[in-house]
CSV table of C-alpha atoms in Angstrom, one decimal:
chain,number,residue,atom,x,y,z
A,25,MET,CA,-3.9,9.4,9.5
A,26,ILE,CA,-5.4,6.0,9.0
A,27,PHE,CA,-6.2,3.8,12.0
A,28,CYS,CA,-6.2,0.0,11.4
A,29,VAL,CA,-7.9,-2.2,14.0
A,30,GLU,CA,-6.8,-5.7,13.4
A,31,ASP,CA,-5.9,-8.4,15.9
A,32,GLU,CA,-3.6,-10.4,13.6
A,33,ALA,CA,-0.3,-8.8,14.1
A,34,ASN,CA,1.2,-9.8,10.8
A,35,ILE,CA,-1.7,-8.4,8.8
A,36,ARG,CA,-1.8,-5.2,10.9
A,37,ASP,CA,1.9,-4.6,10.6
A,38,LEU,CA,1.9,-5.1,6.9
A,39,VAL,CA,-1.1,-2.8,6.4
A,40,VAL,CA,0.6,0.0,8.4
A,41,TYR,CA,3.9,-0.5,6.6
A,42,THR,CA,2.3,-0.5,3.2
A,43,LEU,CA,0.3,2.7,3.9
A,44,GLU,CA,3.4,4.5,5.2
A,45,THR,CA,5.4,3.5,2.1
A,46,THR,CA,2.7,5.0,-0.1
A,47,GLY,CA,2.8,8.4,1.6
A,48,MET,CA,0.1,8.0,4.3
A,49,GLU,CA,0.4,8.1,8.1
A,50,ALA,CA,-1.0,5.0,9.8
A,51,ARG,CA,-1.3,3.4,13.2
A,52,GLY,CA,-2.3,-0.1,14.2
A,53,PHE,CA,-4.4,-1.4,17.1
A,54,GLU,CA,-5.1,-5.0,18.2
A,55,ASP,CA,-8.5,-4.4,19.9
A,56,GLY,CA,-11.2,-2.0,20.7
A,57,PRO,CA,-9.8,-0.6,24.0
A,58,ALA,CA,-6.5,0.4,22.4
A,59,PHE,CA,-8.3,1.9,19.4
A,60,PHE,CA,-10.7,4.0,21.6
A,61,LYS,CA,-7.8,5.2,23.8
A,62,ALA,CA,-6.0,6.6,20.7
A,63,LEU,CA,-9.3,8.0,19.3
A,64,ALA,CA,-9.7,10.1,22.4
A,65,GLU,CA,-6.3,11.8,21.6
A,66,ASN,CA,-6.5,12.0,17.8
A,67,LEU,CA,-9.2,11.6,15.1
A,68,PRO,CA,-8.1,9.7,12.0
A,69,GLU,CA,-9.1,10.4,8.4
A,70,LEU,CA,-10.3,6.8,8.0
A,71,VAL,CA,-10.6,3.6,9.9
A,72,LEU,CA,-9.9,0.1,8.7
A,73,LEU,CA,-11.9,-2.1,11.0
A,74,ASP,CA,-11.8,-5.9,11.3
A,75,ILE,CA,-15.1,-7.5,12.2
A,76,MET,CA,-13.6,-10.5,14.1
A,77,LEU,CA,-11.9,-8.9,17.1
A,78,PRO,CA,-11.2,-10.2,20.6
A,79,GLY,CA,-13.7,-8.8,23.1
A,80,GLU,CA,-15.8,-6.2,21.4
A,81,ASP,CA,-16.2,-7.0,17.8
A,82,GLY,CA,-15.9,-4.7,14.8
A,83,MET,CA,-19.6,-4.3,14.2
A,84,SER,CA,-20.1,-3.0,17.8
A,85,ILE,CA,-17.2,-0.6,17.4
A,86,LEU,CA,-18.7,0.6,14.1
A,87,LYS,CA,-22.1,1.4,15.7
A,88,LYS,CA,-20.4,3.4,18.4
A,89,LEU,CA,-18.4,5.4,15.9
A,90,LYS,CA,-21.5,6.2,13.9
A,91,ALA,CA,-23.5,7.1,17.0
A,92,ALA,CA,-21.1,9.6,18.4
A,93,PRO,CA,-21.3,13.2,16.8
A,94,GLU,CA,-17.5,13.6,16.9
A,95,THR,CA,-16.7,10.4,15.0
A,96,ARG,CA,-19.8,9.7,12.8
A,97,HIS,CA,-18.2,11.6,9.9
A,98,ILE,CA,-15.0,9.3,9.8
A,99,PRO,CA,-15.1,6.9,6.8
A,100,VAL,CA,-14.9,3.2,7.8
A,101,ILE,CA,-13.7,0.3,5.6
A,102,MET,CA,-14.6,-3.1,7.1
A,103,LEU,CA,-12.3,-6.1,6.8
A,104,THR,CA,-14.4,-9.2,6.4
A,105,ALA,CA,-13.8,-12.9,6.1
A,106,LYS,CA,-14.2,-14.5,2.7
A,107,GLY,CA,-17.8,-15.3,1.9
A,108,ALA,CA,-19.2,-13.5,4.9
A,109,GLU,CA,-22.0,-11.8,2.9
A,110,TYR,CA,-24.2,-11.2,5.9
A,111,ASP,CA,-21.4,-9.3,7.7
A,112,LYS,CA,-20.8,-7.2,4.5
A,113,VAL,CA,-24.5,-6.2,4.3
A,114,LEU,CA,-24.8,-5.6,8.0
A,115,GLY,CA,-21.7,-3.4,7.9
A,116,LEU,CA,-22.9,-1.3,5.0
A,117,ASP,CA,-26.3,-1.0,6.6
A,118,SER,CA,-24.7,0.2,9.8
A,119,GLY,CA,-22.8,3.0,8.1
A,120,ALA,CA,-19.6,1.4,6.8
A,121,ASP,CA,-18.3,3.1,3.6
A,122,ASP,CA,-16.8,0.0,2.0
A,123,TYR,CA,-15.5,-3.5,2.8
A,124,VAL,CA,-12.5,-5.6,1.8
A,125,THR,CA,-12.6,-9.3,1.8
A,126,LYS,CA,-9.7,-11.3,3.3
A,127,PRO,CA,-7.2,-12.3,2.0
A,128,PHE,CA,-6.7,-9.0,0.1
A,129,GLY,CA,-3.9,-7.5,-1.9
A,130,MET,CA,-2.1,-4.5,-0.3
A,131,MET,CA,-2.3,-2.3,-3.4
A,132,GLU,CA,-6.0,-3.1,-3.8
A,133,LEU,CA,-6.5,-2.0,-0.2
A,134,VAL,CA,-4.6,1.3,-0.9
A,135,SER,CA,-6.8,1.9,-3.9
A,136,ARG,CA,-10.0,1.3,-2.0
A,137,ILE,CA,-8.8,3.7,0.8
A,138,LYS,CA,-8.0,6.4,-1.7
A,139,ALA,CA,-11.4,5.9,-3.4
A,140,VAL,CA,-13.3,6.2,-0.1
A,141,LEU,CA,-11.2,9.3,0.9
A,142,ARG,CA,-12.0,10.9,-2.4
A,143,ARG,CA,-15.7,10.3,-2.0
A,144,SER,CA,-15.6,11.7,1.5
A,145,GLY,CA,-13.8,14.8,0.4
A,146,VAL,CA,-10.5,14.1,2.0
A,147,LYS,CA,-7.5,14.9,-0.2
A,148,THR,CA,-4.6,12.5,0.0
A,149,GLU,CA,-1.1,13.5,-0.8
A,150,GLU,CA,1.3,11.0,-2.3
A,151,ALA,CA,4.9,11.0,-1.2
A,152,GLU,CA,7.0,13.2,-3.5
A,153,GLU,CA,10.1,11.3,-2.7
A,154,LEU,CA,10.4,7.5,-2.4
A,155,VAL,CA,13.3,5.9,-0.4
A,156,VAL,CA,14.4,2.3,-0.3
A,157,GLY,CA,17.7,1.7,1.4
A,158,GLN,CA,20.1,4.1,-0.2
A,159,ILE,CA,18.0,4.7,-3.3
A,160,ARG,CA,16.1,8.0,-3.4
A,161,LEU,CA,13.6,8.8,-6.2
A,162,ASN,CA,12.0,12.3,-6.5
A,163,LYS,CA,8.8,12.0,-8.6
A,164,LYS,CA,8.4,15.7,-9.5
A,165,LYS,CA,12.1,16.4,-10.2
A,166,HIS,CA,12.6,13.0,-11.9
A,167,GLU,CA,15.8,12.6,-10.0
A,168,VAL,CA,17.3,9.3,-8.7
A,169,TYR,CA,20.2,8.9,-6.3
A,170,ALA,CA,21.9,5.6,-5.3
A,171,ALA,CA,24.2,5.8,-2.3
A,172,GLY,CA,24.4,9.5,-2.8
A,173,VAL,CA,25.4,9.3,-6.5
A,174,ASP,CA,23.2,10.9,-9.2
A,175,VAL,CA,21.8,8.2,-11.5
A,176,THR,CA,20.7,9.0,-15.0
A,177,LEU,CA,17.8,6.9,-16.2
A,178,THR,CA,15.6,6.7,-19.3
A,179,LEU,CA,11.9,7.5,-18.9
A,180,LYS,CA,11.0,3.8,-18.9
A,181,GLU,CA,13.7,2.9,-16.4
A,182,PHE,CA,12.5,5.7,-14.1
A,183,GLU,CA,8.9,4.5,-14.3
A,184,LEU,CA,10.0,0.9,-13.7
A,185,LEU,CA,12.0,1.9,-10.6
A,186,ARG,CA,9.2,4.2,-9.3
A,187,MET,CA,6.6,1.4,-9.6
A,188,LEU,CA,8.9,-1.1,-7.9
A,189,MET,CA,9.6,1.4,-5.0
A,190,GLU,CA,5.9,2.2,-4.6
A,191,ASN,CA,5.2,-1.5,-4.2
A,192,ARG,CA,8.3,-2.4,-2.2
A,193,ASN,CA,8.5,-6.0,-1.0
A,194,ILE,CA,5.6,-6.9,-3.3
A,195,VAL,CA,6.1,-9.1,-6.3
A,196,LEU,CA,5.0,-7.4,-9.6
A,197,THR,CA,4.4,-9.7,-12.5
A,198,ARG,CA,6.0,-8.9,-15.9
A,199,ASP,CA,2.6,-8.6,-17.5
A,200,ARG,CA,1.5,-6.0,-15.0
A,201,LEU,CA,4.7,-4.0,-15.5
A,202,LEU,CA,4.2,-4.2,-19.3
A,203,GLU,CA,0.6,-3.0,-19.1
A,204,GLU,CA,1.2,-0.1,-16.7
A,205,ILE,CA,4.5,1.2,-18.0
A,206,TRP,CA,4.5,0.3,-21.7
A,207,GLY,CA,0.7,0.2,-22.1
A,208,TYR,CA,0.6,-3.4,-23.4
A,209,GLU,CA,-2.8,-5.1,-22.9
A,210,PHE,CA,-1.4,-8.5,-23.4
A,211,GLY,CA,1.3,-10.6,-21.9
A,212,GLY,CA,3.7,-10.6,-24.9
A,213,GLU,CA,7.3,-9.5,-25.2
A,214,THR,CA,8.0,-9.8,-21.4
A,215,ARG,CA,11.7,-9.8,-22.4
A,216,THR,CA,11.3,-6.0,-22.6
A,217,VAL,CA,10.9,-5.9,-18.8
A,218,ASP,CA,13.9,-8.2,-18.3
A,219,VAL,CA,16.2,-6.0,-20.4
A,220,HIS,CA,15.1,-2.8,-18.5
A,221,VAL,CA,15.6,-4.5,-15.1
A,222,ARG,CA,19.1,-5.6,-16.1
A,223,THR,CA,20.2,-2.1,-17.2
A,224,LEU,CA,18.5,-0.6,-14.1
A,225,ARG,CA,20.4,-2.9,-11.8
A,226,GLN,CA,23.7,-1.9,-13.5
A,227,LYS,CA,23.0,1.8,-13.2
A,228,LEU,CA,22.1,1.5,-9.5
A,229,GLY,CA,25.4,-0.2,-8.7
A,230,GLU,CA,25.4,-2.2,-5.4
A,231,GLU,CA,21.9,-0.9,-4.6
A,232,GLY,CA,20.7,-2.6,-7.8
A,233,GLU,CA,20.9,-5.9,-5.9
A,234,ARG,CA,17.8,-4.9,-4.1
A,235,ILE,CA,15.8,-5.7,-7.2
A,236,GLU,CA,15.1,-9.4,-6.9
A,237,THR,CA,13.9,-11.8,-9.6
A,238,VAL,CA,11.0,-14.0,-8.5
A,239,ARG,CA,11.4,-17.0,-10.8
A,240,GLY,CA,8.4,-17.5,-13.1
A,241,VAL,CA,6.6,-14.5,-11.7
A,242,GLY,CA,8.3,-11.2,-12.0
A,243,TYR,CA,10.3,-8.7,-9.8
A,244,ARG,CA,10.3,-6.9,-6.5
A,245,ILE,CA,12.5,-4.4,-4.7
A,246,ARG,CA,13.6,-5.4,-1.3
A,247,GLY,CA,12.8,-2.8,1.4
A,248,GLU,CA,14.0,-2.5,5.0
A,249,LYS,CA,11.5,-5.1,6.3
A,250,ASP,CA,13.3,-7.9,4.4
A,251,GLU,CA,16.8,-6.9,5.3
A,252,LYS,CA,18.9,-9.0,7.6
């Protein structure tokens, strides 16, 4: 379980949603009192803590966490404002395990969380099955179903769909897809991605409409948050 203490509702909700779609449990809190109330009931594996909070600020909350025997072992990642070097240094000196500067990318945040959990000895389990709408993808079995129908995909089509589903609602550039799926280290032959997206859409039937083209950038798959 990851606790996210962030007073900006749009950021908090997006963080919680992203963590849940990548196989983690997460809860969000807008301030210190709500966070400490939940802490008394359940100890998280990691805390994401914004420094600028209404009432008691993040630095004060961090010091309380590190001072209490029952919570001092919990890893903490501070969320800091851009260029706030003093806050970063103070946070690390006060016991924070890492910091992320706003604005931050969701997948970068997920990577930093996993890295801190690895260092602290906490094992994270990624979701074996991904679900977006009526599309279900099982990573271990390499099975895909769309609206209950078994869909046969090539290895590259499967990896493309997996990557889109793991990053639902997030635009992935053609260059990034090329590099991570095909292993290209340069932005050439992006038509390869376009061709695979087209065949993937066709094989998924009506559910293929969830894969959206973001003109001049790349592709994303539309998850439940963006549905009308």
